[in-house]
Short mmCIF file of C-alpha atoms in Angstrom, two decimals:
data_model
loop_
_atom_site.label_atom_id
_atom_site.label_comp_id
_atom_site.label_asym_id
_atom_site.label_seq_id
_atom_site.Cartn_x
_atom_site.Cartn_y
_atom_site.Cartn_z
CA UNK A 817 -82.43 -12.17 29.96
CA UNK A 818 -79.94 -9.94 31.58
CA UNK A 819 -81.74 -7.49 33.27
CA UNK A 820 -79.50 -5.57 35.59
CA UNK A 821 -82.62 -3.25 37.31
CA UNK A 822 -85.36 -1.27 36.42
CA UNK A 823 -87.06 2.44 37.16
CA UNK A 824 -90.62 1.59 38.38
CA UNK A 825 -92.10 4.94 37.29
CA UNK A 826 -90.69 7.76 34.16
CA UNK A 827 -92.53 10.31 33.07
CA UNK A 828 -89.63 11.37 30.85
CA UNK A 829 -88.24 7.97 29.12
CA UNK A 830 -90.88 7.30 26.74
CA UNK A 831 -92.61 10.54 25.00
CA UNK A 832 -96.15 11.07 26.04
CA UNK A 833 -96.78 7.75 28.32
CA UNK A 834 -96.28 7.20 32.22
CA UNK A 835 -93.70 4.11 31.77
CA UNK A 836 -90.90 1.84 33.58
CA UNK A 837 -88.21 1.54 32.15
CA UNK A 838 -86.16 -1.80 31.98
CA UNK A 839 -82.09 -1.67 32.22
CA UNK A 840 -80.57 -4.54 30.40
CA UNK A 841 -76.73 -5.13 31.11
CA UNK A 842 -74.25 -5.33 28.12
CA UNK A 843 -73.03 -3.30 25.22
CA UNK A 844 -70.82 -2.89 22.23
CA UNK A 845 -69.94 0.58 22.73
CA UNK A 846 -67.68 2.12 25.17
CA UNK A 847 -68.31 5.64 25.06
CA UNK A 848 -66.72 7.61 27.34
CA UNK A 849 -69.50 9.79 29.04
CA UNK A 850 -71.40 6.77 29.31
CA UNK A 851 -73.42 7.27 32.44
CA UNK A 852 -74.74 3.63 32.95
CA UNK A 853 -70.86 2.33 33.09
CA UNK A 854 -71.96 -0.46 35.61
CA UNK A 855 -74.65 -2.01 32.57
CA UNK A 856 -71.02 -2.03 30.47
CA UNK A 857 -68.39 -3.12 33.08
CA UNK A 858 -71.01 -5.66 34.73
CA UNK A 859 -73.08 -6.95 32.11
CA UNK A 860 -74.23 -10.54 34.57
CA UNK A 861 -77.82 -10.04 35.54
CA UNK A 862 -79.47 -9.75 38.99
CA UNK A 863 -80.52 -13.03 40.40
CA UNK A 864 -84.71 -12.29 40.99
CA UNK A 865 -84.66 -9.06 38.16
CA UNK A 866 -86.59 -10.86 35.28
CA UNK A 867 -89.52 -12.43 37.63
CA UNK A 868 -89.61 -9.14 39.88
CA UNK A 869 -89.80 -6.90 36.81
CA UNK A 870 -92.43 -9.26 35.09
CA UNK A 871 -94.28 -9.72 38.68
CA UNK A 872 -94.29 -5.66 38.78
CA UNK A 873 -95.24 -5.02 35.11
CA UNK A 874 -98.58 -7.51 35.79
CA UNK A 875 -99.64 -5.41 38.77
CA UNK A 876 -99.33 -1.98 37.08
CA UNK A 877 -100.68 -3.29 34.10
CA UNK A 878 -104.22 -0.64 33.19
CA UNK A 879 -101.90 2.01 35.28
CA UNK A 880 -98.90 1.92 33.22
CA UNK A 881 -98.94 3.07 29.97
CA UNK A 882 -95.86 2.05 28.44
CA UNK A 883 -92.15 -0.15 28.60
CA UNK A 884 -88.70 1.96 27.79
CA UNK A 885 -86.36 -0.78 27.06
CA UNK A 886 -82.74 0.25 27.91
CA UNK A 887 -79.36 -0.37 28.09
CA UNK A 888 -76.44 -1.02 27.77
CA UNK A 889 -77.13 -2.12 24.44
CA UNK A 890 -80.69 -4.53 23.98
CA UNK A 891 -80.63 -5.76 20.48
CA UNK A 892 -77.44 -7.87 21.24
CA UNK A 893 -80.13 -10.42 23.63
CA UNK A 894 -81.03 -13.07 21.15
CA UNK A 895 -84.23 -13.57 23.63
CA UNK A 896 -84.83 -9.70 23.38
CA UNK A 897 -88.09 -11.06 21.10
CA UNK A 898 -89.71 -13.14 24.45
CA UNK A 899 -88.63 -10.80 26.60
CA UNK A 900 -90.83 -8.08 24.32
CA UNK A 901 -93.24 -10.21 23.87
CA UNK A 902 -94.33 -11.16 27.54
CA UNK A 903 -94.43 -6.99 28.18
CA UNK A 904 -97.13 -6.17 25.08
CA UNK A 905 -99.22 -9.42 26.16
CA UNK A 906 -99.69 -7.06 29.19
CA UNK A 907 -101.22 -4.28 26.97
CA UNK A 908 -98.30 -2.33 27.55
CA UNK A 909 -97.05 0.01 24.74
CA UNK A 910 -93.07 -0.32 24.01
CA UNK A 911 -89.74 1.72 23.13
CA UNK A 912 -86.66 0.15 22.60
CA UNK A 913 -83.76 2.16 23.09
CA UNK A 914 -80.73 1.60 20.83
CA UNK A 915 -77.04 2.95 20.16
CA UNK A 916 -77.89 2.01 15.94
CA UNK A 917 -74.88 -0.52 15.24
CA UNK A 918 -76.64 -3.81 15.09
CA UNK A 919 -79.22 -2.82 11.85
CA UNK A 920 -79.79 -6.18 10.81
CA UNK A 921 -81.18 -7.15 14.35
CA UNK A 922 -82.88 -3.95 14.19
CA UNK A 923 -85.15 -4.64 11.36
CA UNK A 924 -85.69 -7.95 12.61
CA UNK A 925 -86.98 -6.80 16.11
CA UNK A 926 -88.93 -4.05 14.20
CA UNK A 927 -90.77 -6.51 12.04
CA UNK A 928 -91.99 -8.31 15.02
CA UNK A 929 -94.23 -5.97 15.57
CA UNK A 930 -93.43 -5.47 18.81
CA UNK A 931 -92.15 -2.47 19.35
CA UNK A 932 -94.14 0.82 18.93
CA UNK A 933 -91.09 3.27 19.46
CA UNK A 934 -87.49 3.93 18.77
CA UNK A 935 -85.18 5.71 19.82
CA UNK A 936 -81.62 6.17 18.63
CA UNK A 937 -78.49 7.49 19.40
CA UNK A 938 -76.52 9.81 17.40
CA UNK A 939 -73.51 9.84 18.99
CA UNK A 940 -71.15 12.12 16.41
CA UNK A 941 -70.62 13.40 13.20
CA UNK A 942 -70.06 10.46 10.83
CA UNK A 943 -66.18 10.63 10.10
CA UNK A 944 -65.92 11.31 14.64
CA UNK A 945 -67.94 8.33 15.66
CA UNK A 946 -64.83 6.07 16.70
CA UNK A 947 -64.21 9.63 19.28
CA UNK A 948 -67.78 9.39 20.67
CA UNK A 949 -68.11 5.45 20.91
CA UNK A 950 -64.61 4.76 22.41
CA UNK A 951 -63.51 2.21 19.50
CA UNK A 952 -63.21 2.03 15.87
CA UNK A 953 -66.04 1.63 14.11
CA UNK A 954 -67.02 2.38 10.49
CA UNK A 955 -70.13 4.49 10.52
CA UNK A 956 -71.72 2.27 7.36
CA UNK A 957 -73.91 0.27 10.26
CA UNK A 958 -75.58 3.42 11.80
CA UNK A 959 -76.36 4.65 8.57
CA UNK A 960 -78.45 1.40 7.65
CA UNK A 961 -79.60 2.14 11.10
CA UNK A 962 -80.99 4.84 10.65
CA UNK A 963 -82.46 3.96 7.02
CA UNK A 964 -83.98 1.24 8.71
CA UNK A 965 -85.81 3.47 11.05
CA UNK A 966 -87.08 6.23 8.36
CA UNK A 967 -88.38 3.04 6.44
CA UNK A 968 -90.10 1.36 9.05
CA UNK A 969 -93.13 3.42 9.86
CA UNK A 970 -93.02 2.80 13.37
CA UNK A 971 -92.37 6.64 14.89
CA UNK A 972 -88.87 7.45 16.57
CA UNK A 973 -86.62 10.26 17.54
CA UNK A 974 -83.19 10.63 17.29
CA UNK A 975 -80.80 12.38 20.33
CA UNK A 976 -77.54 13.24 20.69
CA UNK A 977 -75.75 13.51 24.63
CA UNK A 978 -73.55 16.73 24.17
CA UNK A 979 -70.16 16.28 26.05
CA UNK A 980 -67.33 19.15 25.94
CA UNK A 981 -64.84 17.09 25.63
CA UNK A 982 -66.32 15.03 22.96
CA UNK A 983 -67.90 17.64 20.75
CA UNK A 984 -67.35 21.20 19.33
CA UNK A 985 -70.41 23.45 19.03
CA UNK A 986 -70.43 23.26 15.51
CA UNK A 987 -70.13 19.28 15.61
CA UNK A 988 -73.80 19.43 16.36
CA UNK A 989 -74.59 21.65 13.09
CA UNK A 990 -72.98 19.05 11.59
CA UNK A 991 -75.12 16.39 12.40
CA UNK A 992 -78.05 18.30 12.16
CA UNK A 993 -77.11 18.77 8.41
CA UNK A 994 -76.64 14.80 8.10
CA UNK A 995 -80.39 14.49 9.45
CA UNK A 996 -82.53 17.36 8.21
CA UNK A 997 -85.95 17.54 9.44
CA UNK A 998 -86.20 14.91 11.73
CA UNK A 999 -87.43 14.31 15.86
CA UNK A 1000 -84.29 14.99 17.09
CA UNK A 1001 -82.81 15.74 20.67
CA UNK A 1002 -80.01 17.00 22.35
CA UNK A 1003 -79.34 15.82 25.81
CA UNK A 1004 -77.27 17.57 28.36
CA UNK A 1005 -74.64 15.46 29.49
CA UNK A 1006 -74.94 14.96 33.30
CA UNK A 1007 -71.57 13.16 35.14
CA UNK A 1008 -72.38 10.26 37.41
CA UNK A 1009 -69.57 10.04 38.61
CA UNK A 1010 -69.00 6.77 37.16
CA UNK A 1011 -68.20 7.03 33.42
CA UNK A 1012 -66.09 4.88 31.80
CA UNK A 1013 -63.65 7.83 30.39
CA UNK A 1014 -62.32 11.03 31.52
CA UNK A 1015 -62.62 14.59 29.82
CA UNK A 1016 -65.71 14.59 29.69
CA UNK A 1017 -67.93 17.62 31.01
CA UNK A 1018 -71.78 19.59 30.48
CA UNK A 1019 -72.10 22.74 28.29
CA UNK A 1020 -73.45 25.46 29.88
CA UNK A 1021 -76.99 26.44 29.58
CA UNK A 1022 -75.78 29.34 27.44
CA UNK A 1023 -73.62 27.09 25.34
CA UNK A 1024 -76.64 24.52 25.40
CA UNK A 1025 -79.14 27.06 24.15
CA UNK A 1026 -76.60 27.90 21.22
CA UNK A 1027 -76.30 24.34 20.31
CA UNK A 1028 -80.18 24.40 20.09
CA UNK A 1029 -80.43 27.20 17.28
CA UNK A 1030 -77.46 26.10 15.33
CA UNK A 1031 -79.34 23.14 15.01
CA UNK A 1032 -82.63 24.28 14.43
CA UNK A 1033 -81.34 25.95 11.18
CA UNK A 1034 -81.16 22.39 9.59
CA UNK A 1035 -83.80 20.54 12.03
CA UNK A 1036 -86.59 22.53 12.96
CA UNK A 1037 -87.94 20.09 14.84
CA UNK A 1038 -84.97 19.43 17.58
CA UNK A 1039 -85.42 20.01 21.13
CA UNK A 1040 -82.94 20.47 24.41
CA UNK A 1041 -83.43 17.11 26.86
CA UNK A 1042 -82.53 17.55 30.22
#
């Protein structure tokens, strides 16, 4: 398992639990404001990660509440299942994170049973993906994605990162049309200084707080991140 690090302690990655959260190195994307570049560009795991992570996870276990499983992208590890696995025979409760373009291993990891959150990215409007992802990619696969998701029964938010740059104000009306009443997020976009693009900068607060009630008039439920 390729796990390139891990945050002992998040109060923000997984809604409503104290968690860790688990970086796994690799993806299929290359989206420019991508602010875990190093998961993409160096996707060979750390030597000791897997037995330190596991060796941490059994000593917190009773403290911890939950697992955020990260990326890079996780559902291309075809021993995602194990790895999943070994963390809920620890009692812990799990969310994998995904970017939505691998559906079919989706539903498989879903019918596990394994995992008791998702979320997923929205990373565009559905005819600008291949401008938010950094290749081009036919949308049909985040649709099932997100099908996949409503059908499942397991909760899970969507969130978009909003990059100026990337996206228009209205872009984000846009997508909140597409989705309709749904657990949605919108992130503010926050430059490591290590992205894999250029062009790519935060929205004000003002400009932020705008994005917020343009949604809102199609997703009621959506909320600023960050």
């Amino acid at each position: 398992m390729n796990i390139q690090g891990y945050q002992k302690l998040t109060l923000l990655d997984y809604p409503g639990r104290v968690a860790c959260t688990l970086f796994l190195g690799g993806c299929n994307l290359r989206c420019p404001f991508c602010h875990n570049a190093d998961l993409v560009r160096t996707p060979t795991a750390q030597a000791s990660a897997y037995e330190d992570v596991m060796d941490y996870l059994r000593k917190r276990a009773g403290i911890l509440q939950g697992v955020c499983v990260t990326g890079g992208e996780p559902l291309l590890h075809p021993d995602l299942p194990l790895l999943l696995r070994e963390i809920k025979e620890l009692g812990y409760a799990i969310k994998l994170d995904t970017n939505g373009s691998l559906p079919a291993r989706l539903s498989g990891i879903l019918s596990t049973g394994l995992v008791d959150y998702v979320a997923m990215d929205i990373k565009h409007t559905p005819h600008a993906y291949p401008k938010a992802v950094g290749c081009d990619l036919d949308f049909a696969p985040f649709e099932e994605s997100i099908r996949i998701l409503r059908e499942s029964g397991i909760p899970y938010e969507f969130r978009t990162t909003a990059v100026k740059g990337i996206h228009e104000i209205e872009d984000f009306a846009a997508i909140a049309a597409y989705l309709g009443d749904e657990a949605y997020f919108i992130q503010k976009f926050v430059d490591s200084g290590n992205l894999l693009g250029d062009g790519c900068y935060a929205f004000s607060y003002e400009e932020m707080q705008t994005i917020l009630s343009v949604v809102r008039n199609h997703t009621p439920r959506a909320s600023l991140r960050g």
